[in-house]
Short mmCIF file of C-alpha atoms in Angstrom, two decimals:
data_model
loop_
_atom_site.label_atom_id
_atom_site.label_comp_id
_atom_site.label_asym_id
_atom_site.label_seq_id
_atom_site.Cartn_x
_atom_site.Cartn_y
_atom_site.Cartn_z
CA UNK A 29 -4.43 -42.79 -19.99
CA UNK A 30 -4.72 -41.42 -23.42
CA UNK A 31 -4.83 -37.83 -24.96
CA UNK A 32 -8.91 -37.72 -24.86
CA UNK A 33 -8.88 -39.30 -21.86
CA UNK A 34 -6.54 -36.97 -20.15
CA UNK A 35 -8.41 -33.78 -21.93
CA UNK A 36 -11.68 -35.14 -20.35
CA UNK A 37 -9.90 -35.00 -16.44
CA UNK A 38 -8.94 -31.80 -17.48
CA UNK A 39 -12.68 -30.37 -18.74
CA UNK A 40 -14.22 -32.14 -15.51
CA UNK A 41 -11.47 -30.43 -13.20
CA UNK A 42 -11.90 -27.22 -14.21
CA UNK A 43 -15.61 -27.80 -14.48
CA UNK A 44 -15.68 -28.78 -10.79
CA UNK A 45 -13.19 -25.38 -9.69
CA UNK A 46 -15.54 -22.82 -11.49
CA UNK A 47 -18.72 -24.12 -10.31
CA UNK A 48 -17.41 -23.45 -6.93
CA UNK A 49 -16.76 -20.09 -7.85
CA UNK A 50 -19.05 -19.48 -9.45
CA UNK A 51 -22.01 -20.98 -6.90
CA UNK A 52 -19.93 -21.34 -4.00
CA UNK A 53 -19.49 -25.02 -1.66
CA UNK A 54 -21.99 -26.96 -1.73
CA UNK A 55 -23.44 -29.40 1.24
CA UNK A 56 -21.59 -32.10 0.28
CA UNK A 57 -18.45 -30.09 -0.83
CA UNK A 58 -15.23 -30.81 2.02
CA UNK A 59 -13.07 -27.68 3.10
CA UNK A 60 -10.86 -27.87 5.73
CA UNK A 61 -11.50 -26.42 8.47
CA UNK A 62 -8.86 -24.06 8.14
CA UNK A 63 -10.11 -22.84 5.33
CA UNK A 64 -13.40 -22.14 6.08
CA UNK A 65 -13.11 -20.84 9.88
CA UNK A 66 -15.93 -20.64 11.69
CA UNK A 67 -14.69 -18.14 14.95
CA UNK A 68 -15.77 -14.67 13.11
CA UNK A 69 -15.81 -13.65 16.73
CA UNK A 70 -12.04 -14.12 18.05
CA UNK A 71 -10.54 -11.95 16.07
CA UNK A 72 -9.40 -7.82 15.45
CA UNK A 73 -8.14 -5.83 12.88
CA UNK A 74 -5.94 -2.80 11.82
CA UNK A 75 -7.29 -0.60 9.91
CA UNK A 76 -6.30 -2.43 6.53
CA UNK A 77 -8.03 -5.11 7.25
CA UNK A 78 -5.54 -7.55 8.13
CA UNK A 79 -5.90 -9.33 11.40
CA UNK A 80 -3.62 -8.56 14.26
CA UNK A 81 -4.91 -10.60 17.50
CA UNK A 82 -7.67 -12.45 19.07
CA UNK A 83 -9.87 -11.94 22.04
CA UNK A 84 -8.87 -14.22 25.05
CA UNK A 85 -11.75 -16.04 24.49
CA UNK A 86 -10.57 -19.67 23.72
CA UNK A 87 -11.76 -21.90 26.59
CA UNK A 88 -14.77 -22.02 25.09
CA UNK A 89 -13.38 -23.90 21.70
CA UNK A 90 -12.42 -26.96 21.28
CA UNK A 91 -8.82 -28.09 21.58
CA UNK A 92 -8.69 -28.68 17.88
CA UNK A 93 -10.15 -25.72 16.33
CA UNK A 94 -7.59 -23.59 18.66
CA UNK A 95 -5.03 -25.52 16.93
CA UNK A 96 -6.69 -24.47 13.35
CA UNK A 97 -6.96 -20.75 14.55
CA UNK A 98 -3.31 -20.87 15.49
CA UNK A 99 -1.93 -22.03 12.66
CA UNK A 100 -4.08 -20.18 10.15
CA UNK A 101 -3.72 -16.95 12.29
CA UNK A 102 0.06 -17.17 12.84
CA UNK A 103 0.71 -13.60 12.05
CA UNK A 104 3.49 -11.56 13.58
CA UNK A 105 1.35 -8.79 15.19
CA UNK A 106 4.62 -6.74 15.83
CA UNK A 107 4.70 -6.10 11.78
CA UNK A 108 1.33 -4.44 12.51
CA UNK A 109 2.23 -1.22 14.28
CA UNK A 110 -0.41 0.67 15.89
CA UNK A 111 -0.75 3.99 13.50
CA UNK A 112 -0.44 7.12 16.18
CA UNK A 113 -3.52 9.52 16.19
CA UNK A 114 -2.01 12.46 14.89
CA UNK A 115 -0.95 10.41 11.78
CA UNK A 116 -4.77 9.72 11.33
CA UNK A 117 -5.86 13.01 11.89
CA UNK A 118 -3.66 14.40 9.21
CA UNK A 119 -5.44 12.08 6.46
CA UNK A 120 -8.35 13.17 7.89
CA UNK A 121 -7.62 16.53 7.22
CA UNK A 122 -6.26 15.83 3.76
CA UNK A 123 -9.13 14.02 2.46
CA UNK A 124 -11.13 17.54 2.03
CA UNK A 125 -8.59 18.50 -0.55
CA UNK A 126 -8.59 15.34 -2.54
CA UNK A 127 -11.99 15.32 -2.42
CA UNK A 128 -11.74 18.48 -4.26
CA UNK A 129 -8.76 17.46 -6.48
CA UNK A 130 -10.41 14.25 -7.68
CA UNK A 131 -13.73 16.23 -8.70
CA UNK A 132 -11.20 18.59 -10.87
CA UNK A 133 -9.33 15.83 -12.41
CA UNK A 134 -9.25 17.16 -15.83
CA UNK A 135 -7.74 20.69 -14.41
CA UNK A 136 -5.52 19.76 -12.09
CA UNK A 137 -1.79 20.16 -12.66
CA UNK A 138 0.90 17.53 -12.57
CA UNK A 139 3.40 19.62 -9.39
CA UNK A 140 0.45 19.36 -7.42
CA UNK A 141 -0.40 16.03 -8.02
CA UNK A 142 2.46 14.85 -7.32
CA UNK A 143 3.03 16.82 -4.64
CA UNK A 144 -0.06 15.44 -2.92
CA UNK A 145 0.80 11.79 -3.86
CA UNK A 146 4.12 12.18 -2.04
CA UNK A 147 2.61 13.13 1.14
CA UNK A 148 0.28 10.19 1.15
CA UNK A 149 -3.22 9.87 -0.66
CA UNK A 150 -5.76 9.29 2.15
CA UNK A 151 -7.16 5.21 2.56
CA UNK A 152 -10.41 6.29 2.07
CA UNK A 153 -9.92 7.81 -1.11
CA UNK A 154 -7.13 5.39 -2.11
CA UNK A 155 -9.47 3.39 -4.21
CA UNK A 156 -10.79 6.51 -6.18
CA UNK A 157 -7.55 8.21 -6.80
CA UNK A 158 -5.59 4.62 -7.67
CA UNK A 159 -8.88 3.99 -10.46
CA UNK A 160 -8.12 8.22 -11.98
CA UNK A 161 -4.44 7.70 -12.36
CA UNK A 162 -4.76 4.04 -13.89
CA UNK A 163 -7.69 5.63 -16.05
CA UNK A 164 -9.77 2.67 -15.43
CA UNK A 165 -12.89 4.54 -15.62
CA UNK A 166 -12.12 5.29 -19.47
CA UNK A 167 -11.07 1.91 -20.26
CA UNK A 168 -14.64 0.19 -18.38
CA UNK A 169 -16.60 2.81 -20.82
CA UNK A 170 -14.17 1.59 -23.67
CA UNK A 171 -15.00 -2.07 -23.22
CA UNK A 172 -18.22 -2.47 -22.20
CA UNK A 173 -18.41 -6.45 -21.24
CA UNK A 174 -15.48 -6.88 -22.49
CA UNK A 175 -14.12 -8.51 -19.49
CA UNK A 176 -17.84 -10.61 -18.75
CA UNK A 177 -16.98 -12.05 -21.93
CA UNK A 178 -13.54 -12.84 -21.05
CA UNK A 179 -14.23 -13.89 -17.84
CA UNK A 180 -17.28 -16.89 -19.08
CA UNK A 181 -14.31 -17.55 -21.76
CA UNK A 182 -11.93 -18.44 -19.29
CA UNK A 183 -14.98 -20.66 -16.96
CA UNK A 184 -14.76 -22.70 -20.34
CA UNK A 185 -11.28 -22.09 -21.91
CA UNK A 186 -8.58 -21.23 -19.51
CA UNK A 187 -5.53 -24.03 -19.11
CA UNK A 188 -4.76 -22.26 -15.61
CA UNK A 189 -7.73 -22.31 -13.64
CA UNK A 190 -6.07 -25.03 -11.29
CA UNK A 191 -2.95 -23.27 -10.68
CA UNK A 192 -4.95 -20.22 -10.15
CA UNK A 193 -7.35 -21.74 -7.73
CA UNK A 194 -4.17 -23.32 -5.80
CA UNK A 195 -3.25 -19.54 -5.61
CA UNK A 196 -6.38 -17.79 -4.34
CA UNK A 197 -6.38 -20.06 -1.20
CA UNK A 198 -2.41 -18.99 -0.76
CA UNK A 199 -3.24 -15.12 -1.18
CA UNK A 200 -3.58 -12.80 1.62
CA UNK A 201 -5.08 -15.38 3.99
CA UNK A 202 -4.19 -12.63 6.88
CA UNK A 203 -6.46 -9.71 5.00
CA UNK A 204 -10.29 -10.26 6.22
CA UNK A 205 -11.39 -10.52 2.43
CA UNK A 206 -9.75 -12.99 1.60
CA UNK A 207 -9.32 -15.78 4.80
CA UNK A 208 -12.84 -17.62 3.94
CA UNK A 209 -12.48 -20.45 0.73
CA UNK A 210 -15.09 -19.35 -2.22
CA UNK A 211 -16.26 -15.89 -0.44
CA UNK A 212 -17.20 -13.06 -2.44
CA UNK A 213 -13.46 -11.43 -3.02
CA UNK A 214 -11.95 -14.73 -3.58
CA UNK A 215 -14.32 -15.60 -6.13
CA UNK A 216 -13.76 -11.81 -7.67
CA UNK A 217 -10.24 -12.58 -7.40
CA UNK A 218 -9.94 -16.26 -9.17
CA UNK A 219 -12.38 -14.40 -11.54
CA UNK A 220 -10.37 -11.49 -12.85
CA UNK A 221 -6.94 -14.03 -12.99
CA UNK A 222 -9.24 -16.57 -14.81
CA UNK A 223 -9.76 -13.96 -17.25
CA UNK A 224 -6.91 -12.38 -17.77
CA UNK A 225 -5.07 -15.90 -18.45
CA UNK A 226 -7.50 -15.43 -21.60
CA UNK A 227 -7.16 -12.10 -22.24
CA UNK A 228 -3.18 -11.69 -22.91
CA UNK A 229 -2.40 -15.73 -23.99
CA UNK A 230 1.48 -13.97 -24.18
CA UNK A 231 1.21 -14.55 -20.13
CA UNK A 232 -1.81 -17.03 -19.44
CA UNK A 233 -1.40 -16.73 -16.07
CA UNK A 234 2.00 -16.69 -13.63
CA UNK A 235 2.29 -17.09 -10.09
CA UNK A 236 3.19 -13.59 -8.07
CA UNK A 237 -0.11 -12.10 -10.41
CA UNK A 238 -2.70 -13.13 -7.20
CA UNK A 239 -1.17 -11.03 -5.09
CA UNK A 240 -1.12 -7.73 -7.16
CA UNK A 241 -5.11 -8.74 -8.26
CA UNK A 242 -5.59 -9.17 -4.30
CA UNK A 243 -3.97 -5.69 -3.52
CA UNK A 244 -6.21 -4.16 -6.49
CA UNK A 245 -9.43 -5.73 -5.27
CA UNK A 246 -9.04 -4.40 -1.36
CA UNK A 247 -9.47 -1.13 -3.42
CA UNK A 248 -11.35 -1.49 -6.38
CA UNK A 249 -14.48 -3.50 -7.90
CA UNK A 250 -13.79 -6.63 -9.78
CA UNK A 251 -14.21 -4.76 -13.33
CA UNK A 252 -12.25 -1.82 -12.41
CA UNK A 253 -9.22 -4.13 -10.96
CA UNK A 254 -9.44 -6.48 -13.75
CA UNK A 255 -8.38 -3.25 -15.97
CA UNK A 256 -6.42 -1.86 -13.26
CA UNK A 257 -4.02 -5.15 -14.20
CA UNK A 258 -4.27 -5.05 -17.54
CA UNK A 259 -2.74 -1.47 -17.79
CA UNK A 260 -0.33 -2.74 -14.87
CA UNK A 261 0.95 -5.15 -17.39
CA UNK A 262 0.37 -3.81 -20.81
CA UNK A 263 1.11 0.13 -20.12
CA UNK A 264 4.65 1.57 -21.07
CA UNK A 265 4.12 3.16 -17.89
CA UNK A 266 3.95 -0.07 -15.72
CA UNK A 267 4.77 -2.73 -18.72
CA UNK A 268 4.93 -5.49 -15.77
CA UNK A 269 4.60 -7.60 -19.19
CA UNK A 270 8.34 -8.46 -19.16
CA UNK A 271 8.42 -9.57 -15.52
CA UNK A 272 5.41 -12.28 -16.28
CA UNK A 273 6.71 -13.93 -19.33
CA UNK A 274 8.57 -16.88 -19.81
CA UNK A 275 12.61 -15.71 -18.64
CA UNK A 276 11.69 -12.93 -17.21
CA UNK A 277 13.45 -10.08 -18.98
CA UNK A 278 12.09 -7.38 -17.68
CA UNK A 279 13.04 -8.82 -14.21
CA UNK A 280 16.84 -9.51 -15.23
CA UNK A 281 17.24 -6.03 -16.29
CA UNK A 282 16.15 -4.27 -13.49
CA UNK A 283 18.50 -6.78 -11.44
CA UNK A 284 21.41 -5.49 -14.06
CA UNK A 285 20.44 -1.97 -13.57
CA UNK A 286 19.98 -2.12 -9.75
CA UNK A 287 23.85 -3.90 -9.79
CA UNK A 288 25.03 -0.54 -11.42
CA UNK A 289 23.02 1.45 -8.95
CA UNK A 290 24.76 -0.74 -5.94
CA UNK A 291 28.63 -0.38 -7.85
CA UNK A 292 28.18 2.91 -8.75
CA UNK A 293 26.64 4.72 -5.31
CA UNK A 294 26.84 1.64 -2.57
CA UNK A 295 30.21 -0.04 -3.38
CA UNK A 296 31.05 -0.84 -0.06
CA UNK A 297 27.63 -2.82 1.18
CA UNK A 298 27.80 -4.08 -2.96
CA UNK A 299 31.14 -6.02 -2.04
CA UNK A 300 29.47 -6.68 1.48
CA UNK A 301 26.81 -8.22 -0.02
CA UNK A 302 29.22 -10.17 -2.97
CA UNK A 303 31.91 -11.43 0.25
CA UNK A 304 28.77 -13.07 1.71
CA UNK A 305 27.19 -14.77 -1.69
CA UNK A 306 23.68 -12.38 -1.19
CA UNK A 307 22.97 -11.51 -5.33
CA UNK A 308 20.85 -9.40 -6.18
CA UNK A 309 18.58 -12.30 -7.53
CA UNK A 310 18.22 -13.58 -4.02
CA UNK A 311 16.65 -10.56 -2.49
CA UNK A 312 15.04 -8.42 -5.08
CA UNK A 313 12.69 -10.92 -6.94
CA UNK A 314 9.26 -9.51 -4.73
CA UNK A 315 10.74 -5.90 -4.82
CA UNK A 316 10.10 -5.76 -8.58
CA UNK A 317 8.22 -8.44 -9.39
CA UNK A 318 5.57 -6.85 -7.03
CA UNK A 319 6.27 -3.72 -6.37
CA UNK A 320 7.61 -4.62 -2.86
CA UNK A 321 4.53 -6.53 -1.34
CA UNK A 322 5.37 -8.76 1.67
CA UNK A 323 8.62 -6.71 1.99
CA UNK A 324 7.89 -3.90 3.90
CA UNK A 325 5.21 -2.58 5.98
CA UNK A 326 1.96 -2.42 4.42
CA UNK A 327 1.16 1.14 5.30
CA UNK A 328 4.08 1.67 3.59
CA UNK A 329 3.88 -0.47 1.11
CA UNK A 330 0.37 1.70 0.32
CA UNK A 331 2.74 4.83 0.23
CA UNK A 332 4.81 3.15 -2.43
CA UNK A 333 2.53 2.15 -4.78
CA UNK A 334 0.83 5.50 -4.71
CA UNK A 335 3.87 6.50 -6.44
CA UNK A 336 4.56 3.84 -8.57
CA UNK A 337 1.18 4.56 -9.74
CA UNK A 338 1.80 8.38 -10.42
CA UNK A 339 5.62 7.55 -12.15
CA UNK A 340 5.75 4.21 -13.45
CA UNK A 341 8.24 1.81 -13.15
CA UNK A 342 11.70 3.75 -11.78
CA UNK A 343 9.88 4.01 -8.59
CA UNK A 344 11.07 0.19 -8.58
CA UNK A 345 15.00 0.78 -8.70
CA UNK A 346 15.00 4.24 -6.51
CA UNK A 347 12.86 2.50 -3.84
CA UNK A 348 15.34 -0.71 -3.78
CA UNK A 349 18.31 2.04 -3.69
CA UNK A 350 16.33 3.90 -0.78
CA UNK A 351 15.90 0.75 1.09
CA UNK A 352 19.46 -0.57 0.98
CA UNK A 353 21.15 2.99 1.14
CA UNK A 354 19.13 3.53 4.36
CA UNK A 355 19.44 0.22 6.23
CA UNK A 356 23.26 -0.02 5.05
CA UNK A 357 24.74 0.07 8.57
CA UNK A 358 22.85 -2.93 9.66
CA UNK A 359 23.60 -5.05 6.75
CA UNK A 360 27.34 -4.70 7.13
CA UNK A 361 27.37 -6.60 10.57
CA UNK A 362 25.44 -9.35 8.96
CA UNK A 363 25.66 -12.38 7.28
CA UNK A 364 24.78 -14.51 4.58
CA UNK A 365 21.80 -16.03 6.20
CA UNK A 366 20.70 -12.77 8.43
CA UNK A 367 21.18 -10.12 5.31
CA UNK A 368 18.92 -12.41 3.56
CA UNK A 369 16.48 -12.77 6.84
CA UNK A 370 16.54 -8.85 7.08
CA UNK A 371 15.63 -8.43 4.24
CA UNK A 372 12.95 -10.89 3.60
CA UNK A 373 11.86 -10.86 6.60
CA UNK A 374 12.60 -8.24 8.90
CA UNK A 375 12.00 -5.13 7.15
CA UNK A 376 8.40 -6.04 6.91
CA UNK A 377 8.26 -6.97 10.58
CA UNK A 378 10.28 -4.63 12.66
CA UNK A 379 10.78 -1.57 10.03
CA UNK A 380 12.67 1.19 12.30
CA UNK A 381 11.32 4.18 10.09
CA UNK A 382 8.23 6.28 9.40
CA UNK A 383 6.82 6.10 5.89
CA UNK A 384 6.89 9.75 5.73
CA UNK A 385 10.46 9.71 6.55
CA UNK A 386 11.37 6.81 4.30
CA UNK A 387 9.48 8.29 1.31
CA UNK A 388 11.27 11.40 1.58
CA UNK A 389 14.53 9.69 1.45
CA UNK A 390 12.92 8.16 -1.67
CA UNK A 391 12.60 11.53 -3.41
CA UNK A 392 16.21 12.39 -2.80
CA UNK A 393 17.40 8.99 -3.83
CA UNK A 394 15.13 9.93 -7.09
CA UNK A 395 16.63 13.37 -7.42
CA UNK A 396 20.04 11.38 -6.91
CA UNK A 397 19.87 8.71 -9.60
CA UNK A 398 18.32 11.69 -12.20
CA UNK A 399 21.64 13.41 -11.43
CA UNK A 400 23.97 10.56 -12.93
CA UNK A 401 21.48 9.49 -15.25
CA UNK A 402 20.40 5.99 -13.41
CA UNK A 403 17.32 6.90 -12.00
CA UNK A 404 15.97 4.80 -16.14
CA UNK A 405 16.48 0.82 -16.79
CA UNK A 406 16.72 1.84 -19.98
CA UNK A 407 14.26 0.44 -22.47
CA UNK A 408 12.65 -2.76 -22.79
CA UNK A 409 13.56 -5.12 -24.98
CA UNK A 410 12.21 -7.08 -28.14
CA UNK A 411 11.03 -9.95 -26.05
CA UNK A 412 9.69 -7.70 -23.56
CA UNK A 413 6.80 -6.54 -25.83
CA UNK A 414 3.35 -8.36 -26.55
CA UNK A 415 3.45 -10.45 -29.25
CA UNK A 416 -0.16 -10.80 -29.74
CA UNK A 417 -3.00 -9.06 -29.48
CA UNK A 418 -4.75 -8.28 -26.02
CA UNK A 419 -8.57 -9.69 -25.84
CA UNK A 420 -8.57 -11.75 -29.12
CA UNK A 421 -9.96 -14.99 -28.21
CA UNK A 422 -9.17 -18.25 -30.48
CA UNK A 423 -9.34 -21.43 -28.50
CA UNK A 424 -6.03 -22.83 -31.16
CA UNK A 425 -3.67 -20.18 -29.60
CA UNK A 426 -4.56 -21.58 -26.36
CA UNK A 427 -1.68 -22.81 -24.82
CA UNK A 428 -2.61 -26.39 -23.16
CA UNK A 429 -1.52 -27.62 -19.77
CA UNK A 430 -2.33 -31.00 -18.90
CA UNK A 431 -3.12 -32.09 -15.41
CA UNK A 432 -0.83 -32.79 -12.91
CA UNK A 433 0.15 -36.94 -13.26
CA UNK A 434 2.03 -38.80 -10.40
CA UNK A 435 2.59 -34.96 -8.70
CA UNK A 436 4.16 -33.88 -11.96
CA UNK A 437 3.06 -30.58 -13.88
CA UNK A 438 2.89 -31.06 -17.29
CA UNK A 439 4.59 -28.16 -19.60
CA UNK A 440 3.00 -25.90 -22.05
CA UNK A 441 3.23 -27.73 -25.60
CA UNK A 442 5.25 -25.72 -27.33
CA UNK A 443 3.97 -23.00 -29.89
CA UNK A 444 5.16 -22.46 -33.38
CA UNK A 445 7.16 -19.29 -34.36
CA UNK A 446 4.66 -19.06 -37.13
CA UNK A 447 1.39 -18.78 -34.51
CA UNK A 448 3.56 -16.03 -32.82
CA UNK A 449 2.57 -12.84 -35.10
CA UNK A 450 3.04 -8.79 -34.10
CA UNK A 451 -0.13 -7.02 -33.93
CA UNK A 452 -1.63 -3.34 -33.53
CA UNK A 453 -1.71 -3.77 -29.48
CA UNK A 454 -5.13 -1.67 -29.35
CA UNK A 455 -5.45 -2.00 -25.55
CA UNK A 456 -2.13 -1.19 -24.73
CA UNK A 457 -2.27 1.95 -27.00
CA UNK A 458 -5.56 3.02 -25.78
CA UNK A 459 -4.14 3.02 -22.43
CA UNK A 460 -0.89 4.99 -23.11
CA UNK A 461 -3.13 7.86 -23.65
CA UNK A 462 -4.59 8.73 -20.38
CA UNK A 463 -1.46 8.03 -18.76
CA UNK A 464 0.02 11.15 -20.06
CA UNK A 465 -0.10 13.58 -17.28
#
């Protein structure tokens, strides 16, 4: 198969993923059946949306789609806990005064909204308050269609709509939004990572991005998530940048920094940890990669990422300090394999505290690590930073991926120092302002 041969499979691929995005299956289109379930009926949620059990309804379908609806609904429903009333009634009560706070945005001072962050920002509001302190409302009245014209760039353009489409089916497949193949959020979903693989060519697209555009979109519209994960990435703030690009600095310096953290404040679980080969590559990859998604409780998870929101990125070492400082006891009777299962797996399942309770330990261990000056990872470095210019489209600077051949992903072709030029990063600039608070 030659060059033109191989960039035709390519066009026709990608032509064939998009128009299923775009117009959804088609009658002669095959999804499995897991994909595409059909028992809208069997099922209940929490109040997230994910699904936690089925009615006992299942001698009326047939032997094989029970099989499909246990596999594809193999959630743990213990990681699910029921939330107590007067836990609800307190957001309840709360959402009155954010009401009021997010109608006084301009005016309102930075104690008391962080004060109010730390406590918890109501779900029903969540959306809202996440789109005010991301400032995607300015950046959506900034540029207008900008990301429509990204988006019908990437339908045409993008080298990683396959990847990316491979990705959407893996994403949240427990979250109601997201279990049926082509539906309306996973369309808006392989949308916005379709066009931001255009958008900042520095990244294209990297797995562990679906999963961060997924958590956006339960909360925000396609535009305002799309921008949500631009600032997410591009912001000083956030600068998730350096996690996404090829080595991942960012990612090995917050592993360096958290190793200080451990030596300096947890010596004792640190050599724990060392005796029994657990690095700190092996168990904090998700906790700053994606801001601890699929490693704790969701509900708590939420909690989290209200804050990271509000302070930027050293919510990411205190919280993985907080964690380990706070389940320390258990992890010194453990092992290799169970520190890594607890930690992957349990915490997220069977998480012994309250959120309230855990996120005030997270405000000491903040306090703590300001005290001895560790509470920064310092600043990024060279190859951290964009290299070229956000939203500037030129189908030459595209990187190109060919197809998979004999189950083998073809790399990037290389790109020349000389295509790699600094530029006046107008997006990320624009966003820093807002962000000031």
């Amino acid at each position: 198969m030659n060059e033109d041969e191989i960039a035709d499979k390519v066009y026709e691929e990608r032509e064939r993923i998009v128009d299923l995005y775009r117009n959804g299956p088609g009658d002669g289109t095959i999804i499995d059946p897991v994909d595409d379930p059909a028992f809208n009926d069997y099922y209940k949620l929490d109040r997230f949306g994910f699904i936690i059990g089925y009615v006992s309804t299942f001698a009326i379908i047939p032997f094989i789609d029970l099989v499909q609806i246990m596999y594809l609904f193999s959630s743990d429903e213990s990681k699910f806990k029921k939330e107590e009333p007067q836990d609800i009634k307190i957001e309840v009560t709360r959402e009155q005064k954010w009401l009021k706070m997010i109608s006084n945005w301009d005016g309102l001072s930075r104690d008391k909204l962080k004060r109010r962050v730390y406590k918890g920002i109501p779900n029903s509001l969540r959306g809202k308050v996440w789109a005010k302190l991301l400032g995607v409302d300015q950046l959506t009245d900034d540029q207008k269609n900008k990301y429509k014209h990204m988006r019908e760039l990437a339908w045409e353009h993008s080298p990683d709509v396959r990847q990316i489409d491979l990705d959407v089916n893996r994403t949240y497949r427990e979250h109601i939004n997201f279990r049926k193949r082509y539906n309306s959020k996973q369309q808006e979903l392989f949308n916005i990572l379709s066009a931001y693989s255009i958008y900042n060519l520095d990244i294209g697209y990297t797995q562990g991005m679906s999963q961060i555009a997924a958590l956006l979109l339960m909360y925000l519209s396609e535009d305002e998530a799309f921008w949500a994960l631009s600032t997410l990435i591009s912001n000083s703030k956030y600068h998730m940048h350096g996690f996404f690009i090829p080595g991942f600095p960012k990612l090995i310096r917050f592993q360096d920094h958290h190793d200080k953290i451990m030596n300096k404040l947890l010596p004792k679980l640190k050599k724990h940890l060392d005796k029994n080969g657990v690095e700190t590559g092996l168990y904090t990859l998700k906790w700053f990669f994606q801001c601890f998604l699929d490693r704790i409780p969701f509900k708590l998870t939420l909690r989290v990422w209200d804050i990271f929101l509000l302070e930027g990125d050293k919510i990411l070492s205190a919280m993985a300090y907080c964690l380990l400082k706070l389940h320390r006891h258990q992890l010194y009777a453990l092992g290799m394999d169970d520190i890594l299962n607890f930690l992957q797996v349990k915490l997220e399942q069977n998480y012994q505290h309250s959120a309230d309770y855990t996120i005030e330990k997270l405000q000491e261990c903040l306090t703590e690590l300001k005290k001895i000056k560790l509470d920064n990872a310092g600043p990024p470095s060279q190859n951290e930073k964009l290299k070229r210019e956000l939203g500037i489209f030129n189908p030459d600077d595209i990187p190109v991926k060919k197809p998979q051949i004999n189950g083998v992903d073809k790399k990037r072709k290389p790109i020349n120092a000389d295509q790699i030029h600094s530029s006046p990063e107008q997006d990320s600039q624009r966003q820093g302002e807002w962000t000031r608070l």
